[in-house]
């Protein structure tokens, strides 16, 4: 069936020298990603920032879905807030 999958991630304490951040929704059939370049977004560290992705994915009963993120560069790891969330539902 067709599933609406939604991922919103809130990042905290983003280092100034991070190049980009990417979120991914990986399903058994296809991978979806959203990449955001962060160069020149700020003169100092960002306190927090949101990123989201929504897809309509074709999945069967035994298929799985994973949410992942990737941080490029940076002198420190970005924190993922508990305010982040994932949702999904069967559309058709």
Tab-separated table of C-alpha atoms in Angstrom:
chain	number	residue	atom	x	y	z
A	1	UNK	CA	0.000	0.000	0.000
A	2	UNK	CA	0.871	3.674	-0.018
A	3	UNK	CA	2.096	5.099	3.294
A	4	UNK	CA	2.523	8.752	4.234
A	5	UNK	CA	5.785	8.975	6.228
A	6	UNK	CA	6.801	12.174	8.039
A	7	UNK	CA	9.990	12.973	9.926
A	8	UNK	CA	10.784	16.209	11.749
A	9	UNK	CA	14.073	16.568	13.574
A	10	UNK	CA	15.005	19.360	15.954
A	11	UNK	CA	18.750	19.797	16.286
A	12	UNK	CA	20.309	21.509	19.295
A	13	UNK	CA	23.817	22.980	19.655
A	14	UNK	CA	24.811	22.886	15.977
A	15	UNK	CA	28.535	23.624	15.560
A	16	UNK	CA	29.444	26.645	13.435
A	17	UNK	CA	31.838	24.694	11.206
A	18	UNK	CA	29.384	21.987	10.126
A	19	UNK	CA	28.981	21.885	6.323
A	20	UNK	CA	25.616	20.153	5.935
A	21	UNK	CA	23.142	17.889	7.659
A	22	UNK	CA	21.046	15.192	6.010
A	23	UNK	CA	17.964	13.282	7.165
A	24	UNK	CA	16.863	10.063	5.539
A	25	UNK	CA	13.802	7.850	5.504
A	26	UNK	CA	14.913	4.371	4.449
A	27	UNK	CA	12.229	1.912	3.408
A	28	UNK	CA	12.629	-1.640	2.167
A	29	UNK	CA	11.903	-0.431	-1.377
A	30	UNK	CA	13.446	3.041	-1.635
A	31	UNK	CA	15.482	5.630	0.274
A	32	UNK	CA	14.437	9.286	0.578
A	33	UNK	CA	16.670	12.103	1.794
A	34	UNK	CA	16.734	15.833	2.452
A	35	UNK	CA	20.089	17.605	2.655
A	36	UNK	CA	20.506	21.127	4.003
A	37	UNK	CA	23.702	23.086	3.537
A	38	UNK	CA	24.478	25.153	6.630
A	39	UNK	CA	27.416	27.229	5.392
A	40	UNK	CA	26.976	30.951	6.120
A	41	UNK	CA	23.729	30.417	8.050
A	42	UNK	CA	25.218	32.001	11.143
A	43	UNK	CA	28.295	33.750	12.457
A	44	UNK	CA	28.184	31.589	15.594
A	45	UNK	CA	26.814	28.263	16.723
A	46	UNK	CA	23.096	27.747	16.102
A	47	UNK	CA	21.189	27.047	19.298
A	48	UNK	CA	18.514	24.992	17.535
A	49	UNK	CA	17.164	24.287	14.048
A	50	UNK	CA	14.418	22.143	12.474
A	51	UNK	CA	14.521	19.942	9.380
A	52	UNK	CA	11.731	17.791	7.963
A	53	UNK	CA	10.890	15.362	5.181
A	54	UNK	CA	7.547	13.882	4.099
A	55	UNK	CA	7.114	11.139	1.494
A	56	UNK	CA	4.420	8.914	0.043
A	57	UNK	CA	6.085	5.490	0.016
A	58	UNK	CA	5.013	2.213	-1.541
A	59	UNK	CA	5.350	-0.462	1.160
A	60	UNK	CA	4.091	-3.997	1.739
A	61	UNK	CA	3.057	-5.637	5.014
A	62	UNK	CA	6.531	-7.035	5.792
A	63	UNK	CA	8.496	-3.908	4.775
A	64	UNK	CA	10.386	-1.792	7.297
A	65	UNK	CA	11.267	1.885	7.618
A	66	UNK	CA	14.253	3.513	9.363
A	67	UNK	CA	15.025	7.154	10.053
A	68	UNK	CA	18.645	8.287	9.994
A	69	UNK	CA	20.664	11.465	9.965
A	70	UNK	CA	24.144	12.394	8.891
A	71	UNK	CA	26.224	15.372	10.000
A	72	UNK	CA	29.068	16.539	7.776
A	73	UNK	CA	32.139	17.980	9.480
A	74	UNK	CA	31.960	20.045	12.659
A	75	UNK	CA	34.071	20.106	15.791
A	76	UNK	CA	31.233	18.717	17.914
A	77	UNK	CA	28.260	16.438	17.486
A	78	UNK	CA	24.846	17.992	17.030
A	79	UNK	CA	22.248	16.986	19.612
A	80	UNK	CA	18.901	15.556	18.466
A	81	UNK	CA	16.125	16.905	20.660
A	82	UNK	CA	13.345	14.805	22.156
A	83	UNK	CA	11.018	17.283	20.390
A	84	UNK	CA	11.786	15.359	17.163
A	85	UNK	CA	9.104	13.030	15.869
A	86	UNK	CA	8.158	10.471	13.202
A	87	UNK	CA	4.708	9.521	11.991
A	88	UNK	CA	3.300	7.262	9.331
A	89	UNK	CA	-0.100	6.043	8.192
A	90	UNK	CA	-1.663	3.918	5.468
A	91	UNK	CA	-3.157	6.146	2.731
A	92	UNK	CA	-4.361	3.548	0.225
